[in-house]
């Protein structure tokens, strides 16, 4: 029973990790950019949900669409300006430095606006839990898991079955051929980046009801996203889900059967092993061979 | 050789850019208090609390007391603190620069992992630090002679809470401890463990958590299984909220929940609402304590002065920070000179009462555990009341605390 | 300028004037002027590195010329980005095919067929390309990466046709294919031309090319060194010697 409970906890945590990472994964897969501003988008989503909750009483789950839309716009403009300048004038590696710098600046701005204090969003259901036999799980985590799966499925459908999704995949594989087919590659990059930011914001709104956050928590989420991508593979919702669930399970199983303080060590051990033996993750790069 | 000189003067120029020239020297009528606090980063919440405390005392001493009388000369105090962003390498680099610029008196950063490296630099340079941001044993037990802390070292902080547990009815038989893998919390945990065993209480669990935690559901299943009378959490604010919240969610009930960091702050009660009722915590100080003295007057008067001049919600960190400044001022006054050695000697022999308490240091430099030991607070009807030690308390402990579902 | 006005005569589809391009300061194409008339097959031949691919990439908007102009149906399209040029009616089937390997055959075609100019007639376009390449229909659900080289070339051409171009530019379509496929590709090019498609063909397979070309340009070190009808060039001893390996 304890084992089962551990698995359930790992799955719930994994769903959250998966959603938190999928935007990062998409941007990495399509643009080849390791976006170190990802955690900022996520925390911004949490603060957005907090504002809507505190001032308008909108439930964090319902605030996902407005938060995602705003962040889409932010991501779009960010790619068209700062990221584009960095990549076109220097290199993809320059984007690493630039996104890191922007993350530091925005983290400090968030601290100025919201203060460094830890914040939480507590709708009425945030203290409830669900029990099946002896298995117990918080309602917010269950909701978060459900919402993560819904968003990941929607994203899968978008990538598979819409022209926009096909265009993103085509551009990721062959930017030149994509432009020869009439796709505006620069604009698609910006839209993909916007989509990545929107997904980060959506996960931020969900994470806001699950655990406390502050501007300083952003770096941890960027790191988590990176690990999820290394575990699961680049560019696909399925890879993010696999990587997220693996990370969740590694966390809870290590905490339960070795020691809670060993979870980070276990995580990095698996990370190093993956980089040595399967550097493209379990599912590889879904976006193709071009990078 | 030449290049070094250029680099050095370049460094000095950069510093001059950051701080007005002469700021680093105790020239004329001014004494500079250097150092750093985290104004951004993980520890910014407490860092800003400390900073407001420092600012509050400097303001009071300069404006209300006309500065400090040192051997017949009036000196004003000036803070020259920078943001270390809780980054030890950044903190040490900039502290070293202040040392090079001739700052003699330092206030401390937060938490222990910041105080330890920065205090090592001021100690090696023969400068003085008075701090209220670190209580890890290592700060005091490695032979430093010019580093003073207002808090008793971590391993001695649990004498007072354990005395409380021992006095509770029905009697406390089993205690579980969760603690973060950090120098401060580890030392606290060892201290708590020793105090608990000495009191003849069974230690049911001693569980170490990583520094950043996303989920404690599993740990809580273990706690439900071992069913202790008291759960002690030695964790950072964020983790404390997470633990309490998941305890509610998973209906993990203990007769008494004790969390070292978190319940002092407004963020905690905002997050938990009525579920925060009955949670107990450690504090170095409360505005309800009955101490008073030269600076600010009584504890309540300090609180009033603070609220009249600053916006940030008050916690004990403000009082501790302010007390650091008062302690330095008192030592300067006693020494009658701004020379480091006599001032250090005066700090070693510090023995005065103020709004914060009776200030006296052990030979190792930490706060005297009998005089400056921790008080235990409990959240009762939304207020943080003092329930221990007996001499300081203004309310009786609520024990056992009702189950989560009954706290509405 | 007087040159250009000459070129803007009836029936001239594509005309370039003084096109030049550098790669990192090394001249790749210098002052190239070619014309393609409606309904023709025009060939660009020359050795590796002569600047053939660079020239057609500039026409299709994939590269921005350093100097010179590109006219299409009388309109100046110089410097227009590739995704807009294809909307104007010029489709470049790039060298080494560049199919979207992780997309299915059908998805490859869908992407190209979604242009505003071709969107409404997508169903007809499918019928057309599947009739032209029945093999692609059989493999429509497979990933493009799993196709053979020849099939990938068919897909690349079909993808170009899905944009309903007025001019189809083929860059080395026979490269790396088995002799059997090479024959098929040239047969298909001729067939398309007979259906009315204007074709600009870049090739190293000079013999096959000149046999079907109405007009051919020879590029050497980035310059046009000769132009004539395909037939005349095929009969030319110098061309034979240089490109056909015949004495």
Coordinates of N, CA and C in Angstrom, one line a residue, chain A residues 63-225:
Chain A
X63 N -8.5 30.9 -14.7 CA -7.6 32.0 -15.1 C -6.5 31.5 -16.1
X64 N -6.5 30.2 -16.4 CA -5.5 29.7 -17.3 C -5.6 30.3 -18.7
X65 N -6.8 30.4 -19.3 CA -6.8 31.0 -20.7 C -6.3 32.5 -20.7
X66 N -6.8 33.4 -19.8 CA -6.3 34.7 -19.9 C -4.8 34.8 -19.7
X67 N -4.3 34.1 -18.7 CA -2.9 34.1 -18.4 C -2.1 33.6 -19.6
X68 N -2.6 32.5 -20.2 CA -1.9 31.9 -21.3 C -1.9 32.9 -22.5
X69 N -3.0 33.6 -22.7 CA -3.0 34.6 -23.8 C -2.0 35.7 -23.6
X70 N -2.0 36.3 -22.4 CA -1.1 37.4 -22.2 C 0.3 36.9 -22.4
X71 N 0.7 35.7 -21.8 CA 2.0 35.2 -22.0 C 2.4 34.9 -23.4
X72 N 1.4 34.5 -24.2 CA 1.7 34.2 -25.6 C 2.2 35.5 -26.2
X73 N 1.5 36.6 -25.9 CA 1.9 37.9 -26.5 C 3.3 38.3 -26.0
X74 N 3.5 38.1 -24.7 CA 4.9 38.4 -24.2 C 6.0 37.6 -24.9
X75 N 5.7 36.3 -25.0 CA 6.7 35.4 -25.6 C 6.9 35.8 -27.1
X76 N 5.8 36.1 -27.8 CA 5.9 36.4 -29.2 C 6.8 37.7 -29.4
X77 N 6.6 38.7 -28.6 CA 7.3 39.9 -28.8 C 8.8 39.7 -28.3
X78 N 8.9 39.0 -27.3 CA 10.3 38.7 -26.7 C 11.1 38.0 -27.8
X79 N 10.5 37.0 -28.5 CA 11.3 36.3 -29.5 C 11.6 37.2 -30.7
X80 N 10.6 38.0 -31.1 CA 10.8 38.9 -32.3 C 11.8 39.9 -32.0
X81 N 12.0 40.3 -30.8 CA 12.9 41.4 -30.5 C 14.2 40.8 -29.9
X82 N 14.3 40.7 -28.6 CA 15.6 40.3 -28.0 C 16.2 39.0 -28.5
X83 N 15.4 38.0 -28.5 CA 16.0 36.7 -28.9 C 16.4 36.7 -30.3
X84 N 15.6 37.3 -31.2 CA 15.9 37.4 -32.6 C 17.2 38.2 -32.8
X85 N 17.3 39.3 -32.1 CA 18.6 40.1 -32.3 C 19.8 39.3 -31.8
X86 N 19.7 38.6 -30.7 CA 20.8 37.8 -30.2 C 21.2 36.7 -31.2
X87 N 20.2 36.0 -31.7 CA 20.5 34.8 -32.5 C 21.0 35.3 -33.9
X88 N 20.5 36.4 -34.4 CA 20.9 36.8 -35.8 C 22.2 37.5 -35.7
X89 N 22.5 38.2 -34.6 CA 23.8 38.9 -34.6 C 24.9 38.0 -34.1
X90 N 24.6 37.1 -33.2 CA 25.7 36.2 -32.7 C 25.4 34.8 -33.0
X91 N 24.8 34.1 -32.1 CA 24.6 32.6 -32.4 C 23.6 32.1 -31.4
X92 N 23.2 30.8 -31.6 CA 22.2 30.2 -30.7 C 22.8 30.2 -29.3
X93 N 24.1 30.1 -29.1 CA 24.7 30.1 -27.8 C 24.4 31.5 -27.1
X94 N 24.4 32.5 -27.9 CA 24.2 33.9 -27.4 C 22.8 33.9 -26.7
X95 N 21.9 33.2 -27.3 CA 20.5 33.2 -26.7 C 20.6 32.7 -25.2
X96 N 21.5 31.8 -25.0 CA 21.6 31.2 -23.6 C 22.0 32.4 -22.6
X97 N 23.0 33.1 -23.0 CA 23.4 34.3 -22.2 C 22.3 35.3 -22.1
X98 N 21.7 35.6 -23.2 CA 20.6 36.6 -23.2 C 19.4 36.2 -22.3
X99 N 19.0 35.0 -22.5 CA 17.8 34.6 -21.7 C 18.1 34.5 -20.2
X100 N 19.4 34.1 -19.9 CA 19.8 34.1 -18.5 C 19.7 35.5 -17.9
X101 N 20.3 36.5 -18.7 CA 20.3 37.9 -18.3 C 18.9 38.4 -18.1
X102 N 18.0 38.2 -19.1 CA 16.7 38.7 -19.0 C 16.0 38.0 -17.8
X103 N 16.2 36.7 -17.5 CA 15.6 36.1 -16.4 C 16.0 36.8 -15.1
X104 N 17.3 37.1 -15.0 CA 17.7 37.8 -13.7 C 17.1 39.2 -13.6
X105 N 17.0 39.9 -14.7 CA 16.4 41.2 -14.6 C 14.9 41.1 -14.2
X106 N 14.2 40.2 -14.9 CA 12.7 40.1 -14.6 C 12.5 39.6 -13.2
X107 N 13.4 38.6 -12.7 CA 13.2 38.1 -11.4 C 13.2 39.3 -10.4
X108 N 14.2 40.2 -10.6 CA 14.3 41.3 -9.7 C 13.2 42.3 -9.8
X109 N 12.7 42.5 -11.1 CA 11.5 43.3 -11.3 C 10.3 42.8 -10.5
X110 N 10.1 41.4 -10.6 CA 9.0 40.8 -9.9 C 9.1 41.0 -8.4
X111 N 10.4 41.0 -8.0 CA 10.6 41.2 -6.5 C 10.3 42.6 -6.1
X112 N 10.5 43.5 -7.1 CA 10.1 44.9 -6.8 C 8.6 45.1 -6.7
X113 N 7.9 44.5 -7.7 CA 6.5 44.7 -7.8 C 5.7 43.9 -6.7
X114 N 6.1 42.6 -6.6 CA 5.3 41.8 -5.7 C 6.0 41.6 -4.3
X115 N 7.3 42.0 -4.2 CA 8.0 41.7 -3.0 C 8.6 40.3 -3.0
X116 N 9.6 40.1 -2.3 CA 10.2 38.7 -2.3 C 9.4 37.7 -1.5
X117 N 8.3 38.2 -0.8 CA 7.6 37.3 0.1 C 7.0 36.1 -0.7
X118 N 6.8 35.0 0.1 CA 6.2 33.8 -0.5 C 4.7 34.0 -0.6
X119 N 4.2 33.6 -1.7 CA 2.7 33.8 -2.0 C 2.1 32.5 -2.2
X120 N 0.8 32.4 -1.9 CA 0.0 31.2 -2.2 C -1.3 31.6 -2.7
X121 N -1.9 30.7 -3.5 CA -3.3 30.9 -3.9 C -4.1 29.8 -3.2
X122 N -5.1 30.2 -2.5 CA -5.8 29.2 -1.7 C -7.3 29.3 -2.0
X123 N -7.8 28.7 -3.1 CA -9.3 28.6 -3.3 C -9.8 27.6 -2.2
X124 N -11.1 27.6 -2.1 CA -11.8 26.8 -1.0 C -11.3 25.3 -1.0
X125 N -11.1 24.8 -2.2 CA -10.8 23.3 -2.3 C -9.3 23.0 -2.0
X126 N -8.5 24.1 -1.7 CA -7.1 23.8 -1.6 C -6.7 23.0 -0.3
X127 N -7.6 22.8 0.6 CA -7.3 22.0 1.7 C -8.0 20.6 1.8
X128 N -8.6 20.3 0.6 CA -9.3 19.0 0.6 C -8.4 17.9 0.0
X129 N -8.8 16.7 0.2 CA -8.1 15.6 -0.4 C -9.1 14.5 -0.7
X130 N -8.7 13.5 -1.6 CA -9.5 12.5 -2.0 C -8.9 11.2 -1.5
X131 N -9.8 10.3 -1.1 CA -9.3 9.0 -0.5 C -10.0 7.8 -1.3
X132 N -9.1 6.9 -1.8 CA -9.6 5.7 -2.3 C -9.0 4.6 -1.4
X133 N -9.9 3.8 -0.8 CA -9.4 2.9 0.2 C -8.4 3.6 1.1
X134 N -7.1 3.1 1.1 CA -6.1 3.8 1.9 C -5.3 4.8 1.2
X135 N -5.5 4.9 -0.1 CA -4.7 5.9 -0.9 C -5.3 7.3 -0.7
X136 N -4.4 8.2 -0.4 CA -4.8 9.6 -0.2 C -4.1 10.6 -1.1
X137 N -4.8 11.4 -1.7 CA -4.2 12.4 -2.6 C -4.9 13.8 -2.5
X138 N -4.1 14.9 -2.4 CA -4.7 16.2 -2.3 C -5.5 16.5 -3.5
X139 N -6.6 17.2 -3.3 CA -7.5 17.5 -4.4 C -6.8 18.4 -5.4
X140 N -6.0 19.4 -4.9 CA -5.3 20.3 -5.8 C -4.4 19.6 -6.7
X141 N -3.7 18.5 -6.2 CA -2.7 17.8 -7.0 C -3.5 17.0 -8.0
X142 N -4.6 16.4 -7.6 CA -5.4 15.7 -8.6 C -5.9 16.6 -9.7
X143 N -6.4 17.8 -9.3 CA -6.8 18.7 -10.3 C -5.6 19.1 -11.2
X144 N -4.5 19.4 -10.6 CA -3.3 19.8 -11.4 C -2.9 18.7 -12.4
X145 N -3.0 17.4 -11.9 CA -2.7 16.3 -12.8 C -3.6 16.2 -13.9
X146 N -4.9 16.4 -13.6 CA -6.0 16.3 -14.7 C -5.8 17.4 -15.7
X147 N -5.5 18.7 -15.2 CA -5.4 19.8 -16.1 C -4.1 19.6 -16.9
X148 N -3.1 19.1 -16.3 CA -1.8 18.9 -17.1 C -2.1 17.9 -18.2
X149 N -2.8 16.8 -18.0 CA -3.1 15.9 -19.0 C -3.9 16.5 -20.1
X150 N -4.9 17.3 -19.7 CA -5.8 18.0 -20.7 C -5.0 18.9 -21.6
X151 N -4.1 19.7 -20.9 CA -3.4 20.7 -21.7 C -2.4 19.9 -22.7
X152 N -1.8 18.8 -22.1 CA -0.8 18.1 -23.0 C -1.6 17.4 -24.2
X153 N -2.8 16.9 -23.9 CA -3.5 16.3 -25.0 C -3.9 17.4 -26.0
X154 N -4.4 18.5 -25.5 CA -4.7 19.6 -26.5 C -3.5 20.0 -27.3
X155 N -2.4 20.1 -26.7 CA -1.1 20.4 -27.4 C -0.8 19.4 -28.5
X156 N -1.0 18.1 -28.1 CA -0.7 17.0 -29.0 C -1.6 17.1 -30.2
X157 N -2.9 17.4 -30.0 CA -3.8 17.5 -31.1 C -3.5 18.7 -31.9
X158 N -3.1 19.8 -31.3 CA -2.7 21.0 -32.1 C -1.5 20.7 -33.0
X159 N -0.5 20.0 -32.4 CA 0.7 19.7 -33.2 C 0.4 18.7 -34.4
X160 N -0.5 17.7 -34.1 CA -0.7 16.7 -35.0 C -1.7 17.1 -36.1
X161 N -2.8 17.8 -35.7 CA -3.9 17.9 -36.6 C -4.3 19.2 -37.2
X162 N -3.4 20.2 -36.8 CA -3.7 21.6 -37.4 C -2.6 22.0 -38.3
X163 N -3.0 22.9 -39.2 CA -1.9 23.4 -40.1 C -0.8 24.1 -39.3
X164 N -1.2 24.9 -38.2 CA -0.2 25.5 -37.4 C 0.7 24.5 -36.8
X165 N 0.2 23.4 -36.3 CA 1.0 22.4 -35.7 C 2.0 21.7 -36.7
X166 N 1.4 21.4 -37.9 CA 2.3 20.8 -38.9 C 3.3 21.8 -39.3
X167 N 3.0 23.1 -39.4 CA 4.0 24.1 -39.8 C 5.1 24.2 -38.8
X168 N 4.7 24.1 -37.5 CA 5.8 24.1 -36.5 C 6.7 23.0 -36.6
X169 N 6.2 21.8 -36.8 CA 7.0 20.6 -37.0 C 7.9 20.7 -38.2
X170 N 7.3 21.1 -39.3 CA 8.0 21.2 -40.6 C 9.2 22.3 -40.4
X171 N 8.9 23.4 -39.8 CA 9.9 24.4 -39.6 C 11.0 23.9 -38.8
X172 N 10.7 23.1 -37.7 CA 11.7 22.6 -36.9 C 12.7 21.7 -37.6
X173 N 12.1 20.9 -38.6 CA 13.0 20.0 -39.3 C 13.7 20.6 -40.4
X174 N 13.1 21.5 -41.2 CA 13.7 22.0 -42.4 C 13.3 23.5 -42.6
X175 N 13.9 24.4 -41.9 CA 13.5 25.8 -42.0 C 13.5 26.3 -43.5
X176 N 14.5 25.9 -44.3 CA 14.6 26.4 -45.6 C 13.4 25.9 -46.5
X177 N 13.2 24.5 -46.4 CA 12.1 23.9 -47.2 C 10.8 24.5 -46.7
X178 N 10.7 24.8 -45.4 CA 9.4 25.3 -44.9 C 9.1 26.7 -45.5
X179 N 10.2 27.5 -45.6 CA 9.9 28.8 -46.2 C 9.6 28.7 -47.7
X180 N 10.2 27.7 -48.4 CA 9.9 27.5 -49.8 C 8.5 26.9 -50.0
X181 N 7.9 26.4 -48.9 CA 6.5 26.0 -49.0 C 5.6 27.1 -48.6
X182 N 6.1 28.3 -48.4 CA 5.2 29.4 -48.1 C 5.0 29.7 -46.6
X183 N 5.8 29.0 -45.8 CA 5.7 29.3 -44.3 C 6.6 30.5 -44.0
X184 N 6.1 31.4 -43.2 CA 6.9 32.5 -42.7 C 7.6 32.1 -41.5
X185 N 8.8 31.6 -41.7 CA 9.6 30.9 -40.6 C 9.8 31.8 -39.4
X186 N 10.2 33.1 -39.7 CA 10.4 34.0 -38.5 C 9.2 34.1 -37.7
X187 N 8.1 34.3 -38.3 CA 6.8 34.5 -37.6 C 6.5 33.2 -36.8
X188 N 6.7 32.0 -37.5 CA 6.4 30.8 -36.8 C 7.3 30.6 -35.6
X189 N 8.6 31.0 -35.7 CA 9.4 30.9 -34.5 C 8.9 31.7 -33.4
X190 N 8.4 32.9 -33.7 CA 7.9 33.8 -32.7 C 6.6 33.2 -32.1
X191 N 5.7 32.6 -32.9 CA 4.5 32.0 -32.4 C 4.8 30.8 -31.6
X192 N 5.8 30.0 -32.0 CA 6.2 28.8 -31.2 C 6.7 29.3 -29.8
X193 N 7.5 30.3 -29.8 CA 8.0 30.9 -28.6 C 6.9 31.4 -27.7
X194 N 5.9 32.0 -28.4 CA 4.7 32.5 -27.6 C 4.0 31.3 -27.0
X195 N 3.9 30.3 -27.8 CA 3.1 29.1 -27.4 C 3.9 28.5 -26.1
X196 N 5.2 28.4 -26.2 CA 6.0 27.9 -25.1 C 5.7 28.8 -23.8
X197 N 5.7 30.1 -24.0 CA 5.5 31.0 -22.9 C 4.1 30.8 -22.3
X198 N 3.1 30.6 -23.2 CA 1.7 30.4 -22.8 C 1.6 29.1 -22.0
X199 N 2.3 28.1 -22.5 CA 2.2 26.8 -21.7 C 2.9 26.9 -20.4
X200 N 4.0 27.7 -20.3 CA 4.6 27.9 -19.0 C 3.7 28.7 -18.1
X201 N 3.0 29.7 -18.7 CA 2.1 30.5 -17.8 C 0.9 29.6 -17.3
X202 N 0.4 28.8 -18.2 CA -0.7 27.9 -17.8 C -0.3 27.0 -16.7
X203 N 0.9 26.4 -16.8 CA 1.4 25.6 -15.7 C 1.6 26.4 -14.5
X204 N 2.1 27.6 -14.6 CA 2.3 28.5 -13.4 C 1.0 28.7 -12.7
X205 N -0.1 28.9 -13.4 CA -1.4 29.2 -12.8 C -1.8 27.9 -12.0
X206 N -1.5 26.7 -12.5 CA -1.9 25.5 -11.9 C -1.0 25.3 -10.6
X207 N 0.3 25.5 -10.9 CA 1.3 25.3 -9.8 C 1.0 26.3 -8.6
X208 N 0.5 27.4 -8.9 CA 0.1 28.4 -7.9 C -0.8 27.9 -6.8
X209 N -1.7 26.9 -7.2 CA -2.6 26.4 -6.2 C -2.1 25.2 -5.5
X210 N -1.0 24.7 -6.0 CA -0.4 23.4 -5.4 C 0.7 23.8 -4.4
X211 N 1.5 24.8 -4.7 CA 2.5 25.1 -3.8 C 2.9 26.5 -3.7
X212 N 3.6 26.9 -2.6 CA 3.9 28.4 -2.4 C 4.9 28.8 -3.5
X213 N 4.9 30.0 -3.9 CA 5.9 30.5 -4.9 C 6.3 31.9 -4.5
X214 N 7.5 32.2 -5.1 CA 8.0 33.6 -5.0 C 8.9 33.8 -6.2
X215 N 9.3 35.0 -6.5 CA 10.1 35.2 -7.7 C 11.3 34.3 -7.7
X216 N 11.8 34.0 -6.5 CA 13.1 33.2 -6.5 C 12.8 31.7 -6.9
X217 N 11.6 31.3 -7.0 CA 11.4 29.8 -7.3 C 11.6 29.6 -8.8
X218 N 11.7 30.7 -9.6 CA 11.7 30.4 -11.1 C 12.9 29.6 -11.5
X219 N 14.1 29.8 -10.9 CA 15.3 29.1 -11.4 C 15.1 27.5 -11.2
X220 N 14.4 27.1 -10.1 CA 14.2 25.7 -9.9 C 13.3 25.1 -11.0
X221 N 12.4 25.9 -11.5 CA 11.5 25.4 -12.5 C 12.2 25.3 -13.9
X222 N 13.1 26.2 -14.2 CA 13.9 26.1 -15.4 C 14.7 24.8 -15.4
X223 N 15.4 24.6 -14.2 CA 16.2 23.4 -14.1 C 15.4 22.2 -14.2
X224 N 14.2 22.1 -13.6 CA 13.3 21.0 -13.7 C 13.0 20.7 -15.1
X225 N 12.7 21.8 -15.9 CA 12.3 21.6 -17.3 C 13.4 21.0 -18.0

